[in-house]
Amino acid sequence: MTLKILPLVFLAVAGITLSAQKPSLRQIPLDQGWVFNPSDNPAFADAGLNDGTWRPIKVNVNWDEQGQEELIGYAWYRLRFMLPKGMRDEDKLKEGLLLALGKIDDGDQVFLNGEFLGQNGRTFAPETEPPEFKTGPWDLERVYRLAADDPRIKWGQENLIAVRVVNPNGAGGMYGGGQHIRLVGLKDFVDFQADMTPFTFYGNEVVKTFDMINRSDKIAMSGTLSIEAKGLISGKKVTQNRKTIDLAPGEKMPVNVRLGQRDEACEISYQIVFKDGETCEYRDESPYILTPPVPSSPRINGAAVFGAKPDKPFLYTVAASGDRPMTFSASELPDGLTIDAQTGVITGITPVRGTYKVKITAKNIRGIAVRDLEIISGDRLALTPPMGWNSWNCWGTAVDEEKVVASAKNFVEKGLRDHGWAYINIDDGWQIAGRSPDPKRDSDGNILINNKFPDMARLGRRIHDLGLKFGIYSSPGPLTCGGYTGSYQHEQNDADSYASWGVDFLKYDWCSYRRIANDTSIAELKKPYEVMRDALDKGDRDIVLSLCQYGMGNVWEWGESVGGQLWRTTHDITDTWESMSGIGFSQVSNAPYAKPGSWNDPDMLVIGWVGWGPNLHPTRLRPDEQYTHISLWCLLSAPLLIGCDLTRLDPFTLNLITNDEVLAVNQDALGKQATPKIKEGQIQVWVKELHDGGSAVGIFNLGDETADFEVNFETLGVKDGKKLRDLWRQKDIGPLNKKHSTRISPHGVVLLKVI
Ligand code: GLA
């Protein structure tokens, strides 16, 4: 096996890169030398405080990764640095200083030389009293601005920054790296909207037009903008363009990018050179579609095995792509079940325990498809990882009934149901907020719903009528993570309500139960889930139980024993490479626990328009990173819960979630979880054993440069196979030789099947 890095050099980071900067006078790095105290005391803001005994801490990774696991509450960070007088003389724009503190999970109050400077990324005027300390967005870059004559700055002297951090749950602290203080430059007034504008597919081209805006109200901008695009696999320069920038204060100009559609992503660099020599650069990647169009003849997709409990209402929708109208039939359906010939929805009451082998037929004018479906009536649900949509990553607590119904309709209209997508899950935000003066429950203890969800039972019916399943969210604590009413001491009330609304899936999120649990022993970690499972089992429905407690106490070792079908293994995901790859590639030690009905959940998908509500943005993952995300989650047998606005699905995102051969890796009936077989430099090869004796092989490039790699299948321990297939392209790539050479783009993947 050899690893060769191509002589192509690609810049690592997306977003702004300041190149021609004199580091000494214009910018001072502040990413080293911080000290830390995991307690809370207002005196920690004082410049004169002796912090000599505080322990050193890194500010590029959160405190959990530095021995402060489970630190819930407050902690302080402090740093001393010199601010040279000469820096002030360099301030030609007279716009003062910018203090960048990276990301802070979850809230920060910042003090400069003992004086309050700002909170959660908002700068306050000198001599303002700190407002009530609240958590802020955990994923926001904290940036504070100061005029050069701000009395809190000490020019030519040592300065002290003190940061008070609060973390109510999960990981905490300063992270992200890149902390610095610098002079405000022209680039700070550039609003370059490339990231906010996805490419659209237009004929044989991908195009986008976005604005570059001068956000200054007094400074004009002039210079040049050079645009260059280069294939990430071929290394070929695809386009080059130059534009003059001449923007009055507040003015904007359109920027167009137009590229031919290709079989690879192109890296696009936008380089701005201002008249005064200051430069800045933005980066972008063009999307490319690998999934071939769906054939017009019928094809039956999705899980070929389905588990349900005897005597409970049954709902399974045959996922079949192809032109409509289509008719469905099923031979040897057990008594009590019927299939709707027009929709392919199988309903009824689950028969007595046993395994029922059913033959499903789907017909249209183009042809006929026949496939086996195994219905297993027994104790196990979710025999393959649940596939669906969840409201959190897009709408956060801004979710409402209309948005949920729109998602369900889009599952049908955009054909997602035909590829096996089934669950429509409401996350947090449907209950009455804990801080609201309104009653949270009726006199019988039944939970009340906020006015964004007028009628849950009706919503459940609307979802079921589309052949889809209905999911909901709660917490075993008094409050959910978003501060809404939880199930504490009302578990049976809530389970009864869910059953009466037709709920099929419950995500049960630890959060404020932290205050209830006596300790973090396994027995205490299990308890709330046992209570809820018991309550759910008293009802007459199959309700999949999703444990959300971020992996505490190695939940994968006991999640099944408390009646869970899936369990979150990590803290919350966000739409960055660091987050997605950090989570995805660390799912290793839990692999032996994945099996039909028991799934490790590395959190929901971050593709498409996301934002945690109410405002959404296109995912910050680049196209190749999104191929990696889906490939890895399929290899991991991870639950697939789409977290984006389905009304804004573009052809690229649709291509990611409708590739039946890729999804089949996820839905494989053997239920194994892939493990990494090779880690060589930036290359990782993950292999998942499949029920047909084949193997799915993901060759990932975690590096920032395109790489060539030769896989030796013998070393991989992959069972002898006859052929090699490229799953994204759905194409055979020849008989299996011992070795296979491939080129992988930065943060990209090649997903193969050996059979
Ligand atoms: C936690 C969970 C998220 C989401 C929110 C809702 O952070 O991990 O997935 O459910 O709570 O508040």
PDB file of C-alpha atoms in Angstrom, residues 115-287:
ATOM      1  CA  GLU A 115     -13.350  46.356  32.722  1.00  0.00           C
ATOM      2  CA  PHE A 116     -16.377  44.665  31.185  1.00  0.00           C
ATOM      3  CA  LEU A 117     -15.990  44.521  27.396  1.00  0.00           C
ATOM      4  CA  GLY A 118     -18.830  42.401  26.095  1.00  0.00           C
ATOM      5  CA  GLN A 119     -20.932  39.286  26.183  1.00  0.00           C
ATOM      6  CA  ASN A 120     -21.542  36.479  23.688  1.00  0.00           C
ATOM      7  CA  GLY A 121     -19.881  38.368  20.845  1.00  0.00           C
ATOM      8  CA  ARG A 122     -21.553  41.739  21.509  1.00  0.00           C
ATOM      9  CA  THR A 123     -19.286  44.647  22.493  1.00  0.00           C
ATOM     10  CA  PHE A 124     -20.588  47.024  25.175  1.00  0.00           C
ATOM     11  CA  ALA A 125     -19.582  50.679  25.664  1.00  0.00           C
ATOM     12  CA  PRO A 126     -16.972  51.469  28.336  1.00  0.00           C
ATOM     13  CA  GLU A 127     -18.287  51.614  31.882  1.00  0.00           C
ATOM     14  CA  THR A 128     -21.381  49.551  31.138  1.00  0.00           C
ATOM     15  CA  GLU A 129     -22.427  47.114  33.860  1.00  0.00           C
ATOM     16  CA  PRO A 130     -22.512  43.529  32.620  1.00  0.00           C
ATOM     17  CA  PRO A 131     -26.096  42.463  31.765  1.00  0.00           C
ATOM     18  CA  GLU A 132     -27.581  39.238  33.097  1.00  0.00           C
ATOM     19  CA  PHE A 133     -25.215  36.447  32.061  1.00  0.00           C
ATOM     20  CA  LYS A 134     -26.882  34.219  29.494  1.00  0.00           C
ATOM     21  CA  THR A 135     -25.613  31.449  27.289  1.00  0.00           C
ATOM     22  CA  GLY A 136     -24.923  32.377  23.684  1.00  0.00           C
ATOM     23  CA  PRO A 137     -24.705  30.386  20.459  1.00  0.00           C
ATOM     24  CA  TRP A 138     -22.074  27.715  21.161  1.00  0.00           C
ATOM     25  CA  ASP A 139     -20.921  27.739  17.540  1.00  0.00           C
ATOM     26  CA  LEU A 140     -20.436  31.477  17.027  1.00  0.00           C
ATOM     27  CA  GLU A 141     -17.015  33.075  16.490  1.00  0.00           C
ATOM     28  CA  ARG A 142     -16.732  35.661  19.278  1.00  0.00           C
ATOM     29  CA  VAL A 143     -15.491  38.974  17.887  1.00  0.00           C
ATOM     30  CA  TYR A 144     -15.294  42.238  19.876  1.00  0.00           C
ATOM     31  CA  ARG A 145     -14.533  45.691  18.445  1.00  0.00           C
ATOM     32  CA  LEU A 146     -12.806  48.597  20.210  1.00  0.00           C
ATOM     33  CA  ALA A 147     -12.039  52.145  19.060  1.00  0.00           C
ATOM     34  CA  ALA A 148      -8.311  52.983  19.308  1.00  0.00           C
ATOM     35  CA  ASP A 149      -9.001  55.482  22.113  1.00  0.00           C
ATOM     36  CA  ASP A 150     -11.177  53.105  24.124  1.00  0.00           C
ATOM     37  CA  PRO A 151     -10.168  53.643  27.762  1.00  0.00           C
ATOM     38  CA  ARG A 152     -10.102  49.869  28.348  1.00  0.00           C
ATOM     39  CA  ILE A 153      -7.050  49.482  26.056  1.00  0.00           C
ATOM     40  CA  LYS A 154      -3.538  49.969  27.467  1.00  0.00           C
ATOM     41  CA  TRP A 155      -1.283  50.939  24.544  1.00  0.00           C
ATOM     42  CA  GLY A 156       2.369  50.180  25.000  1.00  0.00           C
ATOM     43  CA  GLN A 157       1.703  48.061  28.101  1.00  0.00           C
ATOM     44  CA  GLU A 158       0.697  44.635  29.227  1.00  0.00           C
ATOM     45  CA  ASN A 159      -3.035  43.972  28.850  1.00  0.00           C
ATOM     46  CA  LEU A 160      -5.143  41.332  30.511  1.00  0.00           C
ATOM     47  CA  ILE A 161      -8.124  39.516  29.014  1.00  0.00           C
ATOM     48  CA  ALA A 162     -10.364  37.576  31.384  1.00  0.00           C
ATOM     49  CA  VAL A 163     -13.145  35.436  29.974  1.00  0.00           C
ATOM     50  CA  ARG A 164     -15.914  34.038  32.142  1.00  0.00           C
ATOM     51  CA  VAL A 165     -17.507  31.015  30.494  1.00  0.00           C
ATOM     52  CA  VAL A 166     -20.751  29.285  31.353  1.00  0.00           C
ATOM     53  CA  ASN A 167     -21.661  25.819  30.132  1.00  0.00           C
ATOM     54  CA  PRO A 168     -25.056  24.427  31.185  1.00  0.00           C
ATOM     55  CA  ASN A 169     -24.596  21.075  29.446  1.00  0.00           C
ATOM     56  CA  GLY A 170     -22.367  19.043  27.168  1.00  0.00           C
ATOM     57  CA  ALA A 171     -18.888  20.106  26.110  1.00  0.00           C
ATOM     58  CA  GLY A 172     -17.668  23.517  27.247  1.00  0.00           C
ATOM     59  CA  GLY A 173     -15.100  26.266  27.002  1.00  0.00           C
ATOM     60  CA  MET A 174     -13.151  28.280  24.479  1.00  0.00           C
ATOM     61  CA  TYR A 175     -12.331  26.349  21.326  1.00  0.00           C
ATOM     62  CA  GLY A 176     -11.740  26.724  17.623  1.00  0.00           C
ATOM     63  CA  GLY A 177      -8.318  28.376  17.884  1.00  0.00           C
ATOM     64  CA  GLY A 178      -7.115  31.371  15.872  1.00  0.00           C
ATOM     65  CA  GLN A 179      -7.616  33.859  18.738  1.00  0.00           C
ATOM     66  CA  HIS A 180      -5.974  37.220  17.982  1.00  0.00           C
ATOM     67  CA  ILE A 181      -6.203  40.985  18.285  1.00  0.00           C
ATOM     68  CA  ARG A 182      -5.623  43.117  15.209  1.00  0.00           C
ATOM     69  CA  LEU A 183      -6.285  46.393  13.500  1.00  0.00           C
ATOM     70  CA  VAL A 184      -9.576  46.570  11.716  1.00  0.00           C
ATOM     71  CA  GLY A 185      -8.901  46.465   7.963  1.00  0.00           C
ATOM     72  CA  LEU A 186     -10.892  46.961   4.777  1.00  0.00           C
ATOM     73  CA  LYS A 187     -11.672  43.265   4.662  1.00  0.00           C
ATOM     74  CA  ASP A 188     -13.684  43.627   7.852  1.00  0.00           C
ATOM     75  CA  PHE A 189     -16.188  45.667   5.878  1.00  0.00           C
ATOM     76  CA  VAL A 190     -16.484  43.180   3.024  1.00  0.00           C
ATOM     77  CA  ASP A 191     -19.670  41.172   3.035  1.00  0.00           C
ATOM     78  CA  PHE A 192     -18.833  38.455   0.507  1.00  0.00           C
ATOM     79  CA  GLN A 193     -21.939  36.362   0.128  1.00  0.00           C
ATOM     80  CA  ALA A 194     -20.485  33.405  -1.761  1.00  0.00           C
ATOM     81  CA  ASP A 195     -21.109  31.065   1.173  1.00  0.00           C
ATOM     82  CA  MET A 196     -24.722  32.092   1.546  1.00  0.00           C
ATOM     83  CA  THR A 197     -25.478  31.439  -2.115  1.00  0.00           C
ATOM     84  CA  PRO A 198     -25.505  27.832  -3.269  1.00  0.00           C
ATOM     85  CA  PHE A 199     -24.784  26.954  -6.886  1.00  0.00           C
ATOM     86  CA  THR A 200     -27.764  26.144  -9.043  1.00  0.00           C
ATOM     87  CA  PHE A 201     -27.683  23.515 -11.741  1.00  0.00           C
ATOM     88  CA  TYR A 202     -28.516  25.073 -15.071  1.00  0.00           C
ATOM     89  CA  GLY A 203     -28.336  22.903 -18.194  1.00  0.00           C
ATOM     90  CA  ASN A 204     -24.782  21.620 -18.301  1.00  0.00           C
ATOM     91  CA  GLU A 205     -23.525  24.253 -15.954  1.00  0.00           C
ATOM     92  CA  VAL A 206     -23.466  25.173 -12.310  1.00  0.00           C
ATOM     93  CA  VAL A 207     -23.888  28.883 -11.731  1.00  0.00           C
ATOM     94  CA  LYS A 208     -24.174  31.335  -8.904  1.00  0.00           C
ATOM     95  CA  THR A 209     -24.527  35.085  -8.606  1.00  0.00           C
ATOM     96  CA  PHE A 210     -23.989  36.735  -5.283  1.00  0.00           C
ATOM     97  CA  ASP A 211     -23.179  40.176  -3.928  1.00  0.00           C
ATOM     98  CA  MET A 212     -19.998  41.636  -2.634  1.00  0.00           C
ATOM     99  CA  ILE A 213     -21.087  44.474  -0.342  1.00  0.00           C
ATOM    100  CA  ASN A 214     -19.074  47.281   1.205  1.00  0.00           C
ATOM    101  CA  ARG A 215     -20.542  47.450   4.713  1.00  0.00           C
ATOM    102  CA  SER A 216     -18.611  50.561   5.738  1.00  0.00           C
ATOM    103  CA  ASP A 217     -20.617  53.770   5.957  1.00  0.00           C
ATOM    104  CA  LYS A 218     -17.604  55.981   5.361  1.00  0.00           C
ATOM    105  CA  ILE A 219     -14.755  54.136   3.628  1.00  0.00           C
ATOM    106  CA  ALA A 220     -14.693  53.437  -0.117  1.00  0.00           C
ATOM    107  CA  MET A 221     -13.160  50.220  -1.422  1.00  0.00           C
ATOM    108  CA  SER A 222     -11.186  49.783  -4.580  1.00  0.00           C
ATOM    109  CA  GLY A 223      -8.996  47.038  -5.940  1.00  0.00           C
ATOM    110  CA  THR A 224      -9.392  43.844  -7.927  1.00  0.00           C
ATOM    111  CA  LEU A 225     -11.140  40.549  -7.453  1.00  0.00           C
ATOM    112  CA  SER A 226      -9.617  37.502  -9.186  1.00  0.00           C
ATOM    113  CA  ILE A 227     -11.618  34.319  -9.467  1.00  0.00           C
ATOM    114  CA  GLU A 228      -9.961  31.039 -10.280  1.00  0.00           C
ATOM    115  CA  ALA A 229     -11.465  27.542 -10.389  1.00  0.00           C
ATOM    116  CA  LYS A 230      -9.530  24.317 -10.537  1.00  0.00           C
ATOM    117  CA  GLY A 231     -10.635  20.663 -10.643  1.00  0.00           C
ATOM    118  CA  LEU A 232      -9.776  18.920  -7.394  1.00  0.00           C
ATOM    119  CA  ILE A 233      -9.114  15.546  -9.031  1.00  0.00           C
ATOM    120  CA  SER A 234      -7.821  16.588 -12.441  1.00  0.00           C
ATOM    121  CA  GLY A 235      -5.927  19.620 -11.170  1.00  0.00           C
ATOM    122  CA  LYS A 236      -7.131  21.384 -14.341  1.00  0.00           C
ATOM    123  CA  LYS A 237      -7.707  25.109 -14.268  1.00  0.00           C
ATOM    124  CA  VAL A 238     -11.315  25.485 -15.330  1.00  0.00           C
ATOM    125  CA  THR A 239     -11.940  29.192 -15.273  1.00  0.00           C
ATOM    126  CA  GLN A 240     -10.216  32.437 -14.508  1.00  0.00           C
ATOM    127  CA  ASN A 241     -11.742  35.836 -14.206  1.00  0.00           C
ATOM    128  CA  ARG A 242     -10.846  39.333 -13.014  1.00  0.00           C
ATOM    129  CA  LYS A 243     -13.109  42.115 -11.889  1.00  0.00           C
ATOM    130  CA  THR A 244     -12.472  45.662 -10.757  1.00  0.00           C
ATOM    131  CA  ILE A 245     -13.733  46.605  -7.327  1.00  0.00           C
ATOM    132  CA  ASP A 246     -14.904  50.163  -6.962  1.00  0.00           C
ATOM    133  CA  LEU A 247     -17.417  50.345  -4.164  1.00  0.00           C
ATOM    134  CA  ALA A 248     -18.619  53.497  -2.453  1.00  0.00           C
ATOM    135  CA  PRO A 249     -19.603  53.146   1.213  1.00  0.00           C
ATOM    136  CA  GLY A 250     -22.655  50.889   1.413  1.00  0.00           C
ATOM    137  CA  GLU A 251     -22.468  49.944  -2.264  1.00  0.00           C
ATOM    138  CA  LYS A 252     -22.592  46.395  -3.646  1.00  0.00           C
ATOM    139  CA  MET A 253     -21.617  44.630  -6.859  1.00  0.00           C
ATOM    140  CA  PRO A 254     -22.733  41.295  -8.270  1.00  0.00           C
ATOM    141  CA  VAL A 255     -20.220  38.483  -8.699  1.00  0.00           C
ATOM    142  CA  ASN A 256     -20.978  35.668 -11.171  1.00  0.00           C
ATOM    143  CA  VAL A 257     -19.450  32.238 -11.310  1.00  0.00           C
ATOM    144  CA  ARG A 258     -20.298  29.820 -14.091  1.00  0.00           C
ATOM    145  CA  LEU A 259     -18.678  26.419 -14.519  1.00  0.00           C
ATOM    146  CA  GLY A 260     -19.377  23.359 -16.633  1.00  0.00           C
ATOM    147  CA  GLN A 261     -20.794  20.413 -14.656  1.00  0.00           C
ATOM    148  CA  ARG A 262     -18.014  17.979 -13.936  1.00  0.00           C
ATOM    149  CA  ASP A 263     -17.327  14.603 -12.377  1.00  0.00           C
ATOM    150  CA  GLU A 264     -15.321  16.267  -9.610  1.00  0.00           C
ATOM    151  CA  ALA A 265     -15.560  19.308  -7.379  1.00  0.00           C
ATOM    152  CA  CYS A 266     -13.746  22.449  -8.418  1.00  0.00           C
ATOM    153  CA  GLU A 267     -12.075  24.612  -5.868  1.00  0.00           C
ATOM    154  CA  ILE A 268     -12.833  28.250  -6.467  1.00  0.00           C
ATOM    155  CA  SER A 269     -10.671  30.938  -4.982  1.00  0.00           C
ATOM    156  CA  TYR A 270     -11.715  34.577  -4.832  1.00  0.00           C
ATOM    157  CA  GLN A 271      -8.706  36.771  -4.193  1.00  0.00           C
ATOM    158  CA  ILE A 272      -9.177  40.446  -3.347  1.00  0.00           C
ATOM    159  CA  VAL A 273      -6.271  42.850  -3.592  1.00  0.00           C
ATOM    160  CA  PHE A 274      -7.154  46.300  -2.267  1.00  0.00           C
ATOM    161  CA  LYS A 275      -5.413  49.413  -3.582  1.00  0.00           C
ATOM    162  CA  ASP A 276      -3.466  49.802  -0.323  1.00  0.00           C
ATOM    163  CA  GLY A 277      -2.028  46.289  -0.702  1.00  0.00           C
ATOM    164  CA  GLU A 278      -4.242  44.594   1.890  1.00  0.00           C
ATOM    165  CA  THR A 279      -5.502  41.269   0.597  1.00  0.00           C
ATOM    166  CA  CYS A 280      -8.096  38.749   1.534  1.00  0.00           C
ATOM    167  CA  GLU A 281      -9.289  35.528   0.082  1.00  0.00           C
ATOM    168  CA  TYR A 282     -12.455  33.436   0.127  1.00  0.00           C
ATOM    169  CA  ARG A 283     -12.846  29.829  -0.960  1.00  0.00           C
ATOM    170  CA  ASP A 284     -15.676  27.842  -2.337  1.00  0.00           C
ATOM    171  CA  GLU A 285     -16.264  24.466  -3.967  1.00  0.00           C
ATOM    172  CA  SER A 286     -18.608  23.605  -6.799  1.00  0.00           C
ATOM    173  CA  PRO A 287     -21.096  20.762  -6.347  1.00  0.00           C
TER     174      PRO A 287
END
